[in-house]
């Protein structure tokens, strides 16, 4: 469970330079080296995010209900070792893994105004794909977000709901995209101030 | 005069009015709906109820009539979708001027992340670069322009039904994804007109000004653009 203020401090639990994180992501990329070599260059980041998340998803033992967990956040190395955690732990861990291979990420921090007890956090990942090639990522533009990266270039970002990551990348993406559309586009959460996007790197 | 000003102010400050319910009143030919973030288009028939996250598409021989309740208990608005359009149901709503301006501004400053500018994380990169240049081997394919055109046709439907704010946002999004379409006079004119109707006079003037610098404008196009610029400038003084 996160709040706008907490998501900013969560950022300090993102440790892409932790040896355990680096070792894990490097091993996964090496393991999938051949399949990644066949991916078109402009889709490489997207493909790497997919294999990285699918790989860790296959190893997850549990994802706990955030309501049952205390305000305690695991470092990514702990989540990798324990193979589980709650919403915050998973978001921090996946953010660290994606960041360790050079992908930009951002937290989407949601505090519904009518249900502040149902606050939640998920993430956005920069695929590096230009918007004019967006259909290479998905035919339905509601599955991605066009936003500027740290370099000021507009790229395609995909929302990922990490609490369902145990069911794989596609499920995490579908759930994340639906949540983002409902929160930001339909609910106007960003404009109304109950959704915050915190860029991590 | 004071009463009129107060009324205008109250209207501007009212929150976004989203369609409470959208019912397909009539459907002819190829009319499909895509739900939420799925990739599948399903045939729609009269009587179906649509939700804000649905998208409707009409084919070359398709058309549909939607019955939209913008306010609970209020009168229903009838919207006709001609052939060859794509419309997001979430666009069938009125945004306040404040909401529209915030959305546009956010798009401009999204990358600023000012809070973190002096506090950058050093992110190492474990990726390994090797092998041939795949950018040459597998060039990227641009988004299908036909789809972009259907989306802009949908934006025109929004405009014709008075949803100027969402016309602006939809047009701007299409231009980002289909830069070729954003370089066409008619599409840019629609954006400028929608901005003007949405009371974004400064943005509209900038858009008309940009339009006036486009190459290859006919004299009638120049006349239209110059006419609107003159009106907007006169209103400023």
XYZ file of C-alpha atoms in Angstrom:
438
model
C 0.000 0.000 0.000
C 1.519 3.331 -1.019
C 0.639 6.979 -0.827
C 1.945 9.856 -2.897
C 4.511 10.677 -0.256
C 5.552 7.055 0.231
C 6.122 6.459 -3.496
C 8.788 9.157 -3.488
C 10.597 7.468 -0.630
C 10.135 4.080 -2.306
C 12.463 5.396 -4.935
C 15.308 5.105 -2.450
C 14.723 1.360 -2.237
C 15.380 1.057 -5.974
C 18.873 -0.414 -6.167
C 19.774 -1.231 -9.764
C 23.465 -1.291 -8.881
C 23.008 -3.922 -6.179
C 25.236 -6.886 -7.183
C 22.332 -9.315 -6.647
C 20.127 -7.310 -9.020
C 22.851 -6.880 -11.614
C 23.756 -10.559 -11.445
C 20.128 -11.611 -11.844
C 19.368 -9.377 -14.838
C 22.676 -10.182 -16.517
C 22.087 -13.920 -16.125
C 18.576 -13.662 -17.572
C 19.752 -11.650 -20.574
C 22.581 -14.096 -21.203
C 20.165 -17.010 -20.965
C 17.914 -15.388 -23.612
C 20.754 -14.012 -25.715
C 19.825 -15.995 -28.820
C 16.141 -15.104 -28.845
C 16.902 -11.443 -28.112
C 19.344 -11.366 -31.022
C 16.422 -11.996 -33.388
C 14.337 -9.092 -32.105
C 14.327 -5.915 -34.259
C 16.630 -3.331 -32.704
C 13.868 -0.812 -32.004
C 11.946 -3.418 -29.972
C 14.961 -4.610 -28.002
C 14.137 -2.778 -24.764
C 10.568 -4.036 -24.859
C 11.754 -7.605 -25.466
C 14.265 -7.377 -22.618
C 11.589 -6.127 -20.217
C 9.414 -9.054 -21.244
C 12.054 -11.750 -20.647
C 13.200 -10.174 -17.391
C 9.704 -9.991 -15.921
C 8.669 -13.393 -17.235
C 11.808 -14.904 -15.790
C 11.272 -13.578 -12.273
C 7.521 -14.248 -12.508
C 8.296 -17.922 -13.009
C 10.297 -17.980 -9.792
C 7.826 -16.120 -7.572
C 6.534 -18.094 -4.605
C 4.053 -15.550 -3.282
C 2.673 -12.033 -3.679
C 1.041 -10.952 -0.456
C -2.081 -8.888 -0.017
C -0.878 -5.341 0.632
C -3.577 -4.950 3.301
C -1.927 -7.663 5.352
C 1.569 -6.218 5.220
C 2.943 -3.581 7.560
C 4.676 -0.431 6.314
C 7.884 -2.258 5.599
C 9.622 -2.334 2.256
C 12.011 -5.052 1.170
C 15.125 -4.255 -0.782
C 15.156 -5.892 -4.234
C 17.893 -8.321 -3.195
C 15.591 -9.539 -0.395
C 12.639 -9.889 -2.770
C 14.841 -11.838 -5.195
C 15.971 -14.096 -2.366
C 12.532 -14.546 -0.760
C 10.889 -14.791 -4.198
C 7.939 -12.718 -3.081
C 6.622 -9.614 -1.420
C 3.754 -7.165 -1.472
C 2.810 -4.486 -3.989
C 5.565 -2.057 -2.906
C 8.219 -4.789 -2.747
C 7.344 -6.091 -6.204
C 7.255 -2.625 -7.740
C 10.633 -1.711 -6.224
C 12.154 -5.029 -7.298
C 10.892 -4.917 -10.891
C 11.904 -1.258 -11.154
C 15.421 -2.161 -10.017
C 15.652 -5.062 -12.466
C 14.441 -2.935 -15.397
C 16.703 -0.040 -14.405
C 19.695 -2.371 -14.173
C 19.452 -3.037 -17.897
C 19.130 0.647 -18.731
C 15.341 0.989 -18.979
C 13.741 4.149 -17.598
C 10.891 3.615 -15.183
C 8.354 5.617 -13.191
C 6.015 4.850 -10.310
C 2.291 5.421 -10.774
C 0.984 6.244 -7.321
C -2.797 6.077 -6.994
C -4.799 7.286 -3.993
C -8.480 7.078 -5.007
C -10.252 10.091 -3.475
C -13.318 8.093 -2.456
C -11.257 5.123 -1.198
C -7.915 6.404 0.143
C -7.520 3.088 1.952
C -7.222 1.451 -1.477
C -4.082 3.370 -2.442
C -1.885 1.468 -4.810
C 1.302 1.657 -6.812
C 2.339 0.205 -10.152
C 4.959 1.184 -12.686
C 5.603 2.563 -16.142
C 8.482 1.279 -18.239
C 9.986 3.143 -21.198
C 10.228 0.914 -24.277
C 12.225 3.562 -26.129
C 9.923 3.090 -29.135
C 8.872 6.275 -30.940
C 5.080 6.918 -30.913
C 4.906 6.630 -34.715
C 5.941 2.966 -34.351
C 3.567 2.366 -31.404
C 1.511 -0.316 -33.176
C 4.625 -2.496 -33.167
C 4.109 -2.638 -29.395
C 0.302 -2.998 -29.403
C -2.580 -2.509 -31.814
C -4.670 -0.879 -29.093
C -3.105 2.449 -28.053
C -4.800 2.120 -24.649
C -2.136 -0.454 -23.836
C 0.570 2.198 -23.730
C 1.266 5.785 -22.773
C 3.144 8.343 -24.837
C 5.321 10.463 -22.558
C 8.651 12.180 -22.664
C 11.683 10.399 -21.275
C 14.497 12.016 -19.313
C 16.094 13.153 -22.574
C 12.898 15.026 -23.498
C 12.037 12.613 -26.306
C 8.491 11.266 -26.579
C 8.458 7.501 -26.365
C 6.040 4.661 -25.721
C 5.811 3.607 -22.060
C 3.953 0.529 -20.878
C 2.120 0.297 -17.535
C 2.892 -2.847 -15.515
C 0.859 -4.102 -12.558
C 3.486 -5.994 -10.617
C 1.139 -7.718 -8.164
C -0.075 -9.972 -10.974
C 3.416 -10.478 -12.392
C 3.345 -14.083 -11.167
C 0.989 -14.685 -14.104
C 3.589 -13.311 -16.492
C 4.486 -10.166 -18.387
C 1.369 -10.013 -20.580
C -0.971 -10.230 -17.605
C 1.033 -7.564 -15.726
C 0.867 -5.344 -18.804
C -2.856 -5.875 -19.463
C -3.778 -5.140 -15.847
C -1.442 -2.152 -15.665
C -2.774 -0.684 -18.906
C -6.394 -1.065 -17.815
C -5.650 0.545 -14.447
C -3.766 3.428 -16.045
C -6.562 4.084 -18.537
C -9.237 4.002 -15.834
C -7.200 6.120 -13.395
C -5.690 8.700 -15.714
C -7.826 8.901 -18.838
C -11.314 8.119 -17.561
C -10.900 9.301 -13.960
C -8.586 12.240 -14.804
C -6.543 11.295 -11.730
C -3.413 13.145 -12.837
C -5.309 16.362 -13.471
C -7.273 16.059 -10.245
C -4.162 15.229 -8.256
C -4.970 11.776 -6.914
C -2.569 10.057 -9.313
C 1.104 10.948 -9.213
C 3.802 9.786 -11.583
C 7.226 9.736 -9.993
C 10.087 9.263 -12.426
C 12.694 6.944 -10.983
C 15.491 7.404 -13.505
C -23.515 41.360 -17.241
C -22.324 40.291 -13.789
C -24.824 37.428 -13.801
C -23.608 36.286 -17.214
C -19.978 36.407 -16.034
C -20.861 34.415 -12.921
C -22.678 31.834 -15.031
C -19.696 31.490 -17.397
C -17.360 31.156 -14.405
C -19.551 28.486 -12.808
C -19.686 26.544 -16.060
C -15.898 26.726 -16.361
C -15.362 25.457 -12.829
C -17.776 22.556 -13.074
C -16.028 19.197 -13.059
C -15.802 17.071 -16.189
C -19.141 15.776 -17.354
C -18.742 12.204 -18.459
C -21.403 10.197 -20.195
C -23.428 8.401 -17.526
C -24.511 5.820 -20.028
C -24.091 5.227 -23.744
C -26.550 3.025 -25.574
C -26.306 1.922 -29.176
C -29.623 3.046 -30.607
C -28.965 2.026 -34.182
C -26.252 0.047 -35.912
C -25.941 -0.563 -39.637
C -23.258 -2.411 -41.590
C -19.816 -2.946 -40.145
C -19.831 -1.545 -36.598
C -17.505 -2.970 -33.979
C -16.487 -2.293 -30.402
C -13.208 -2.982 -28.636
C -13.404 -3.275 -24.860
C -10.777 -1.666 -22.671
C -7.196 -2.633 -23.430
C -8.072 -5.774 -25.400
C -7.062 -6.151 -29.041
C -10.283 -7.803 -30.233
C -13.072 -6.021 -32.116
C -16.555 -7.428 -31.504
C -19.688 -6.753 -33.523
C -22.145 -4.454 -31.799
C -25.920 -4.357 -32.172
C -28.686 -1.933 -31.264
C -29.450 -2.017 -27.553
C -25.878 -2.725 -26.435
C -24.667 -0.534 -23.593
C -21.141 0.841 -23.904
C -18.716 1.764 -21.130
C -16.195 4.634 -20.959
C -13.263 2.366 -21.767
C -14.874 1.048 -24.972
C -13.865 2.134 -28.471
C -16.255 2.060 -31.427
C -15.211 1.662 -35.076
C -17.387 1.898 -38.169
C -16.343 0.330 -41.461
C -16.763 1.701 -45.009
C -20.446 0.684 -45.020
C -21.094 1.117 -41.323
C -22.857 3.721 -39.252
C -24.250 3.937 -35.753
C -26.412 6.174 -33.596
C -25.529 6.488 -29.925
C -27.807 7.716 -27.203
C -25.721 9.459 -24.580
C -26.842 10.537 -21.121
C -24.335 13.177 -20.052
C -26.092 13.790 -16.748
C -28.027 11.361 -14.619
C -31.694 12.075 -15.280
C -30.851 14.663 -17.947
C -31.958 14.661 -21.551
C -30.205 12.205 -23.835
C -27.966 13.447 -26.636
C -27.999 11.623 -29.936
C -24.667 11.192 -31.684
C -24.385 9.795 -35.192
C -21.221 8.006 -36.171
C -20.823 7.947 -39.972
C -18.755 5.417 -41.888
C -15.006 5.181 -41.313
C -14.583 6.570 -37.817
C -13.026 5.439 -34.554
C -14.331 7.050 -31.365
C -13.318 6.378 -27.781
C -16.369 6.462 -25.526
C -14.289 8.252 -22.885
C -14.011 11.173 -25.323
C -17.759 11.706 -25.286
C -17.657 14.136 -22.394
C -17.111 17.757 -21.573
C -13.976 18.800 -19.715
C -13.708 22.084 -17.855
C -11.301 24.599 -19.309
C -9.092 24.112 -16.283
C -8.954 20.340 -16.820
C -8.174 20.787 -20.495
C -5.426 23.324 -19.837
C -3.919 21.101 -17.156
C -3.923 18.115 -19.496
C -2.234 20.089 -22.259
C 0.284 21.605 -19.857
C 1.083 18.211 -18.348
C 1.884 16.880 -21.780
C 4.373 19.703 -22.222
C 6.103 19.321 -18.871
C 5.876 15.586 -18.345
C 9.605 15.164 -18.615
C 10.578 17.898 -16.237
C 10.489 15.794 -13.036
C 11.718 18.901 -11.277
C 11.696 17.312 -7.876
C 14.464 14.946 -8.851
C 16.630 17.107 -11.037
C 19.250 17.697 -8.367
C 19.026 14.216 -7.011
C 19.843 11.921 -9.874
C 20.353 8.234 -9.369
C 23.293 6.709 -11.129
C 21.858 3.784 -13.044
C 24.433 1.378 -14.401
C 23.656 -0.587 -17.510
C 24.271 -4.312 -17.541
C 23.245 -4.666 -21.200
C 25.828 -6.126 -23.566
C 26.130 -4.760 -27.110
C 27.432 -7.114 -29.746
C 26.733 -8.475 -33.239
C 25.332 -6.872 -36.392
C 23.377 -3.629 -36.701
C 19.789 -4.843 -36.458
C 18.363 -1.386 -37.136
C 19.403 -1.927 -40.745
C 18.256 -5.555 -40.867
C 14.777 -4.951 -39.344
C 13.623 -1.392 -40.039
C 10.633 -0.216 -38.002
C 7.246 0.096 -39.696
C 5.243 3.256 -39.065
C 1.701 3.084 -37.660
C -0.989 2.428 -40.258
C -2.021 5.853 -41.532
C -5.530 4.589 -42.321
C -6.163 4.013 -38.605
C -4.939 7.528 -37.832
C -7.359 8.888 -40.422
C -10.250 6.987 -38.791
C -9.271 8.487 -35.425
C -9.262 11.987 -36.908
C -12.628 11.318 -38.531
C -13.762 10.425 -35.009
C -12.316 13.697 -33.722
C -14.443 15.484 -36.315
C -17.538 13.715 -34.928
C -16.574 14.935 -31.433
C -16.167 18.474 -32.760
C -19.493 18.425 -34.580
C -21.185 17.349 -31.350
C -19.605 20.074 -29.243
C -16.949 18.043 -27.438
C -14.214 20.556 -28.206
C -11.843 19.701 -25.348
C -11.641 16.043 -26.269
C -11.326 16.994 -29.950
C -8.198 18.956 -29.017
C -6.701 16.149 -26.944
C -7.537 13.433 -29.463
C -6.122 15.418 -32.410
C -2.902 16.147 -30.537
C -2.495 12.470 -29.676
C -3.082 11.381 -33.273
C -0.506 13.902 -34.502
C 2.065 12.411 -32.128
C 1.412 8.907 -33.392
C 0.888 9.784 -37.059
C 3.174 12.764 -37.793
C 2.241 12.659 -41.497
C -1.395 13.405 -40.667
C -0.342 16.213 -38.364
C 1.269 17.940 -41.309
C -2.011 18.178 -43.240
C -3.896 21.460 -43.393
C -7.420 20.164 -42.764
C -6.401 18.240 -39.655
C -4.460 21.146 -38.195
C -7.340 23.475 -38.954
C -9.691 21.196 -36.997
C -7.325 21.366 -34.009
C -7.111 25.156 -34.196
C -10.892 25.477 -34.471
C -11.417 23.120 -31.544
C -8.958 25.130 -29.450
C -10.819 28.285 -30.330
C -14.187 26.776 -29.406
C -12.699 25.399 -26.174
C -11.768 28.961 -25.241
C -8.037 28.350 -25.614
C -7.631 31.562 -27.610
C -3.864 31.877 -27.149
C -3.241 28.275 -28.154
C -5.625 28.650 -31.106
C -3.814 31.771 -32.288
C -0.475 29.951 -32.052
C -1.916 27.043 -34.011
C -3.344 29.329 -36.742
C -0.037 31.157 -36.840
C 1.786 27.869 -37.321
C -0.734 26.903 -40.010
C -0.125 30.153 -41.861
C 3.545 29.212 -42.210
C 2.764 25.850 -43.844
C 4.114 25.493 -47.336
C 1.826 25.113 -50.323
C -1.295 26.737 -48.870
C -3.906 27.765 -51.416
C -5.136 31.338 -51.365
C -8.477 30.282 -49.877
C -6.708 28.376 -47.112
C -4.525 31.408 -46.390
C -7.631 33.539 -46.285
C -9.365 31.271 -43.773
C -6.340 31.177 -41.487
C -5.631 34.894 -41.726
C -9.302 35.653 -41.058
C -9.297 33.654 -37.836
C -5.997 35.177 -36.737
C -7.379 38.677 -37.266
C -10.480 37.868 -35.222
C -8.481 36.380 -32.362
C -6.009 39.272 -32.324
C -8.853 41.786 -32.328
C -10.420 40.008 -29.348
C -7.160 40.329 -27.430
C -7.166 44.102 -27.664
